[in-house]
Coordinates of C-alpha atoms in Angstrom, one line a residue:
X1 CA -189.7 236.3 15.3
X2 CA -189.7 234.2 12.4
X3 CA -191.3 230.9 11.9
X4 CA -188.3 228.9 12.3
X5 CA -187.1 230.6 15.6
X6 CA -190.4 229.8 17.8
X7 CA -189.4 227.9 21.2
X8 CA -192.1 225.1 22.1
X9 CA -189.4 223.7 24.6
X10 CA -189.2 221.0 22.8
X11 CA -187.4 221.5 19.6
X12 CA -189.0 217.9 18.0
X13 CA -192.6 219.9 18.2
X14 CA -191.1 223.0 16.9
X15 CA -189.6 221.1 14.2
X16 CA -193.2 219.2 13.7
X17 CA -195.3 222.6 13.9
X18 CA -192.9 223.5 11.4
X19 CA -193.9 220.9 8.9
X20 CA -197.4 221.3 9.7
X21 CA -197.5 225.0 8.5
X22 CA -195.6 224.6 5.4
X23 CA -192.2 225.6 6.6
X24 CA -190.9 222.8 5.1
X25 CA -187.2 224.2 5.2
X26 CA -186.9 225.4 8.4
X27 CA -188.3 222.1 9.9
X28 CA -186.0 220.0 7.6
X29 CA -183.3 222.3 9.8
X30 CA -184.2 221.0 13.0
X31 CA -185.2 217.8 12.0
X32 CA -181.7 216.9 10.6
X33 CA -179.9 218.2 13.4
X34 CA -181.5 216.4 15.8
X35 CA -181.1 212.9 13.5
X36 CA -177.6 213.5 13.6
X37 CA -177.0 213.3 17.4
X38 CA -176.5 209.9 18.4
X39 CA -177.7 211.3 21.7
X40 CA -180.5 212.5 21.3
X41 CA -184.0 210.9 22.9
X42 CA -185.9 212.1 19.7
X43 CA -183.6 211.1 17.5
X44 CA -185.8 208.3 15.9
X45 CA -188.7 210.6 15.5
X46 CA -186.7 213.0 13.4
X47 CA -185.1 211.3 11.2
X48 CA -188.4 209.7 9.9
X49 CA -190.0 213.5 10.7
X50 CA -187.2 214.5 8.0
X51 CA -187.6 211.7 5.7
X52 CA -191.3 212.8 5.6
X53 CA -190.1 216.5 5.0
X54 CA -187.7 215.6 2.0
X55 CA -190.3 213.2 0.0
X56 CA -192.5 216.0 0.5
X57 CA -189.8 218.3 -1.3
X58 CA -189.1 215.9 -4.1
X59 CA -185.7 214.7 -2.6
X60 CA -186.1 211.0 -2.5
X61 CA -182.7 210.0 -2.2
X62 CA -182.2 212.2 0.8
X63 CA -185.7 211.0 2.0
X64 CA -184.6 207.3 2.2
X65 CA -181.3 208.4 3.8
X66 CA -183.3 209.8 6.5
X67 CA -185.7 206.9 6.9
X68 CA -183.1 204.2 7.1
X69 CA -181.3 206.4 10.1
X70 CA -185.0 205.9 11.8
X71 CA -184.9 202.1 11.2
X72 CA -181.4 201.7 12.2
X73 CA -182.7 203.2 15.7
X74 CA -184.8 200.0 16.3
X75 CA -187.7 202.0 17.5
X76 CA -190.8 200.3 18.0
X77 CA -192.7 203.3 16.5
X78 CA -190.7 205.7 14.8
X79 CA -188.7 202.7 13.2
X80 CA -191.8 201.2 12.0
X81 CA -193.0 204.2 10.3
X82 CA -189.9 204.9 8.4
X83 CA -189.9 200.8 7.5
X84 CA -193.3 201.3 5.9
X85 CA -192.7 204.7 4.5
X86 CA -189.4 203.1 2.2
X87 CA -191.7 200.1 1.3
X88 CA -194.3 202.3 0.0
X89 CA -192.1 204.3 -2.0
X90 CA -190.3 201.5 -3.2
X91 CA -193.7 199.8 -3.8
X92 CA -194.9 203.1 -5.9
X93 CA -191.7 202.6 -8.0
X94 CA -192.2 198.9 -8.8
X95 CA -189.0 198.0 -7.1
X96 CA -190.6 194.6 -5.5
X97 CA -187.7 192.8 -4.2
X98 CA -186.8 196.2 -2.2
X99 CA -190.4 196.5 -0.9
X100 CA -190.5 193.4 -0.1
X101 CA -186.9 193.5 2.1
X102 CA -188.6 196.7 3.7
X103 CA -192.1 195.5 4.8
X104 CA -190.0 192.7 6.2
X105 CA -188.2 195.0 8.3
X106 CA -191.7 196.1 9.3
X107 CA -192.6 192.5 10.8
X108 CA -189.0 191.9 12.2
X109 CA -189.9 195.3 14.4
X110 CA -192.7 193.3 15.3
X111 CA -195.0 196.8 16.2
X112 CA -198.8 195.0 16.6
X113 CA -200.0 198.4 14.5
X114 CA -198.3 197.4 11.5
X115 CA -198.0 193.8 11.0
X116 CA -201.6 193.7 9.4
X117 CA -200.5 196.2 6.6
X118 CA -196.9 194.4 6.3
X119 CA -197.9 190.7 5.6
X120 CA -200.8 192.0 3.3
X121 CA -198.2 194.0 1.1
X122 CA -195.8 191.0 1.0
X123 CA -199.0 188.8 0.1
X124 CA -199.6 191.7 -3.0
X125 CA -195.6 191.4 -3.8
X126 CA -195.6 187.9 -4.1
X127 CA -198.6 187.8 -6.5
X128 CA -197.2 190.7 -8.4
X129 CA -194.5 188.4 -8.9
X130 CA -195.8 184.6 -9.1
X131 CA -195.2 183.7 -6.3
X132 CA -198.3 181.7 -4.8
X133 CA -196.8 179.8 -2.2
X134 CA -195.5 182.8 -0.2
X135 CA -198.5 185.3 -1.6
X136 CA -200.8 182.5 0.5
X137 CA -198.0 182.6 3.6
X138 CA -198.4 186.2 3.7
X139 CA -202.2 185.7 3.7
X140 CA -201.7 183.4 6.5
X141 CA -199.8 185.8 8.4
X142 CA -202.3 188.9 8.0
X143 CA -205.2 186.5 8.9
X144 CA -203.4 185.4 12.3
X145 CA -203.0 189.1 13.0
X146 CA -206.8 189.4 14.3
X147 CA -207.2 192.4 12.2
X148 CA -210.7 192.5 12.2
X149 CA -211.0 194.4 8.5
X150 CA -207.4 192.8 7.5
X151 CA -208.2 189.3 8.6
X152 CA -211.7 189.2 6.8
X153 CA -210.2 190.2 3.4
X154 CA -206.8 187.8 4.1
X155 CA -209.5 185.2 4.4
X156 CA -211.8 186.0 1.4
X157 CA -208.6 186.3 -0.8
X158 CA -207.2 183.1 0.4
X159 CA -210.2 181.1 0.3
X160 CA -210.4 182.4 -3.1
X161 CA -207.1 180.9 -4.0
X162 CA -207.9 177.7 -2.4
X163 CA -211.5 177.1 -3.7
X164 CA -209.5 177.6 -7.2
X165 CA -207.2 174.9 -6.3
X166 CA -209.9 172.0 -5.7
X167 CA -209.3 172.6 -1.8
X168 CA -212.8 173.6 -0.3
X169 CA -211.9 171.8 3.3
X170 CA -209.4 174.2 3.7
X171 CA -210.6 177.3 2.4
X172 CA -213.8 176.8 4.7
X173 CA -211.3 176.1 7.4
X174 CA -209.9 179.3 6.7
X175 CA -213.3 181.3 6.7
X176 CA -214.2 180.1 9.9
X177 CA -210.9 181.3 11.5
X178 CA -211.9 185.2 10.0
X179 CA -215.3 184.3 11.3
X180 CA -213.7 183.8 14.6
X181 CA -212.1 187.3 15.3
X182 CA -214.1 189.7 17.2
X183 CA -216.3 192.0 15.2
X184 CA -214.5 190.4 11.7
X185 CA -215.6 192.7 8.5
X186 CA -217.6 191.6 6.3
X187 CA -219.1 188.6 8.0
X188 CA -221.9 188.3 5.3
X189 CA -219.5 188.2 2.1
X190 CA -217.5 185.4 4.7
X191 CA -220.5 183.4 5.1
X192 CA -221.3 183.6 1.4
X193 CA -217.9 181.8 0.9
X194 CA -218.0 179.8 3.3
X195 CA -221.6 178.4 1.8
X196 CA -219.3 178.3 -1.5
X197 CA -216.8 175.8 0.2
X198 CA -219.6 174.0 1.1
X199 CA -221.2 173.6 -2.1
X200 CA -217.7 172.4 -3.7
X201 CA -217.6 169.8 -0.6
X202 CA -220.8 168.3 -1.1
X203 CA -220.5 168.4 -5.1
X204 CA -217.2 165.9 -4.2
X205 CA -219.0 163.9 -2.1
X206 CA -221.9 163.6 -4.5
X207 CA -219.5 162.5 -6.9
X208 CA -218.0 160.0 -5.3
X209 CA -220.8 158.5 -4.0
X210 CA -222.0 158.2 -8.1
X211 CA -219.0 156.5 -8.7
X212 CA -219.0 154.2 -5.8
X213 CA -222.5 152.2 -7.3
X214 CA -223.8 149.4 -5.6
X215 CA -227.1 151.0 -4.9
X216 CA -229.1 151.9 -8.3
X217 CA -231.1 154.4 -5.7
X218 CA -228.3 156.4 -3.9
X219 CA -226.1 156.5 -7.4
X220 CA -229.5 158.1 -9.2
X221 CA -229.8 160.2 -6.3
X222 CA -226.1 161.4 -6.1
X223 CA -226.3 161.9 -9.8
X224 CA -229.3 164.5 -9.9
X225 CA -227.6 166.2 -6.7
X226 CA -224.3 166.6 -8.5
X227 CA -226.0 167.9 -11.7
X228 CA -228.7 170.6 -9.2
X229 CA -226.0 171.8 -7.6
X230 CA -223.1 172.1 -10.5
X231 CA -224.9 174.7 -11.7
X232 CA -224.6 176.7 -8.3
X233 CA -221.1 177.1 -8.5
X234 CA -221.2 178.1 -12.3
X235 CA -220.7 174.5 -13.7
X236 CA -223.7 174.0 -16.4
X237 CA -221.5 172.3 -18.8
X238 CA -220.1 170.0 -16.1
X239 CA -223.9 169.7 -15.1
X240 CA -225.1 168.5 -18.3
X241 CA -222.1 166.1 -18.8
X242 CA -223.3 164.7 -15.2
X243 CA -226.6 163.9 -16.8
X244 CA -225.4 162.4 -20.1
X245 CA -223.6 160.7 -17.8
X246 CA -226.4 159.1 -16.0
X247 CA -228.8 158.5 -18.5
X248 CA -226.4 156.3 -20.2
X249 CA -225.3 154.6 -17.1
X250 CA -224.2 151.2 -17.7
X251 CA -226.8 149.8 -15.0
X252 CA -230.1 150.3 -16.3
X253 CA -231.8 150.5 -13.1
X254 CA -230.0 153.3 -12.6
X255 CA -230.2 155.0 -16.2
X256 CA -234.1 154.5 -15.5
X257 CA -233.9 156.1 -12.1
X258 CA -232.0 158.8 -13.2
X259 CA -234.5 159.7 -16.2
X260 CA -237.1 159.7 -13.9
X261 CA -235.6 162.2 -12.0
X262 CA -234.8 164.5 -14.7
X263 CA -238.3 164.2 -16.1
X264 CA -239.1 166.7 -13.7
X265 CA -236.8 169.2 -15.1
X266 CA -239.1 168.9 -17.9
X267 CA -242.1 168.6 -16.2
X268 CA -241.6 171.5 -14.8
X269 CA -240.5 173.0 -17.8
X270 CA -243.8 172.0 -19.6
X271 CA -245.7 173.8 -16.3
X272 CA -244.2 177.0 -16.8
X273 CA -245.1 176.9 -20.5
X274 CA -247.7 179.2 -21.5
X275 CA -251.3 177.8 -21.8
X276 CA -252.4 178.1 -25.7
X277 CA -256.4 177.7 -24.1
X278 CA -257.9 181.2 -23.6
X279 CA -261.6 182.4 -23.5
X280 CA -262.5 184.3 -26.6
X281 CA -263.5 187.9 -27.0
X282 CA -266.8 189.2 -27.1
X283 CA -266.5 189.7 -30.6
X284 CA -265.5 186.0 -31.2
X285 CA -268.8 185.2 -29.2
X286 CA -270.8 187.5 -31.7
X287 CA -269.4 185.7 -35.0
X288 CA -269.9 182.5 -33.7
X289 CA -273.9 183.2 -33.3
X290 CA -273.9 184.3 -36.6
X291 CA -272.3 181.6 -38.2
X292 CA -274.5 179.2 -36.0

């Protein structure tokens, strides 16, 4: 008997086995007849069973064909898979507007199993094309998916984005929601951006507390804090502008405060320098006898 003719009594896991083994015609064979029978049960599963078979034989056109008879099906599962497996193709060809109408499809399915990988790829579209409004919608999306690996890098991403956009309230907002999702990945790398918003919060409250006044103290004090922690978030030039800032104030109480303050940058500075003093040799010991 040849490959083609074994009997399973299902003709959908003949068709599969098929595949499996390399038979790639002969399952292409059952596959197709069974997509083409509006009444058949498996009729979803083989079309995207066939459009699987025909990519793999270079027939891309015929391949697509396939897959969108899948979609049409509505099937929660089988529908889904052939959704994703034209965005990806589409995706590999650069063809972004036809990716993005596919991983679309994807969502309107609504299958839980691939709505993480959908709104991530439309996040990746949008970038690809500029888009940074609906890139950060997509992110959105895939971090209210509760992925746990999805979520955590939708929120590192988009925290990114935000803490590049002078909005550190909401990109820590935005950490603690990945935070929030069961056994989220990469919780360490989450709270080391979340420390990052942070920073960039209290570096704006710092600053506006300089520029307040009033109190030659608290403006000193919010002027060395701003220019400690610039540094943190990769700021020495805005740093040292912070303390030109302050030692020139226009109050003197406070230029004087905030010298004082620096000094022990430079204090400190003069501690770590190395000591000149040293106990001489035994040789130097000998020659100064002599000499004496």
């Amino acid at each position: 008997m040849a490959a083609h003719e074994v009997d399973s009594g299902r003709r959908i896991d003949d068709a599969r086995r098929l595949a499996e083994s390399g038979e790639l015609d002969a399952a292409a064979e059952i596959f197709a007849e069974l997509a083409a029978d509006d009444g058949e049960a498996d009729r979803a599963q083989a079309a995207v069973g066939l459009a699987v078979v025909l990519e793999r034989r270079g027939d891309v056109a015929g391949s697509r064909a396939a897959a969108r008879t899948a979609l049409a099906t509505g099937h929660p599962e089988y529908a889904a898979q052939a959704a994703c497996l034209l965005a990806r193709g589409f995706e590999e060809e650069d063809l972004g507007d036809q990716a993005r109408a596919a991983w679309q499809a994807v969502i309107g399915l609504g299958t839980p199993a691939y709505l993480p990988a959908a709104h991530m790829a439309l996040a990746r579209i949008a970038e690809g094309q500029g888009d940074d409004a609906a890139a950060e919608t997509a992110l959105r999306a895939a971090l209210a998916t509760g992925d746990p690996v999805t979520a955590s890098r939708a929120a590192q991403l988009l925290a990114g984005r935000l803490l590049e956009d002078g909005a550190p309230g909401e990109a820590a907002d935005v950490v603690l929601e990945a935070l929030q999702v069961p056994d989220a990945a990469e919780q360490g790398r989450l709270r080391v951006m979340l420390g990052m918003a942070h920073l960039d919060l209290a570096c704006g409250e710092f600053a506006s507390a300089a520029e307040e006044g009033g109190d030659p103290d608290g403006t000193a004090l919010a002027i060395e804090l701003l220019a400690r922690v610039l540094p943190l978030r990769g700021r020495d030039a805005d740093a040292a502008t912070v303390w030109e800032y302050g030692l020139g104030h226009p109050d003197e109480e406070v230029a004087s405060q905030v010298r004082l303050r620096r000094a022990r940058d430079d204090a400190a500075f003069a501690g770590d320098a190395p000591d000149d003093t040293r106990a001489p040799d035994a040789g130097e010991d000998e020659d100064e006898d002599r000499r004496s």
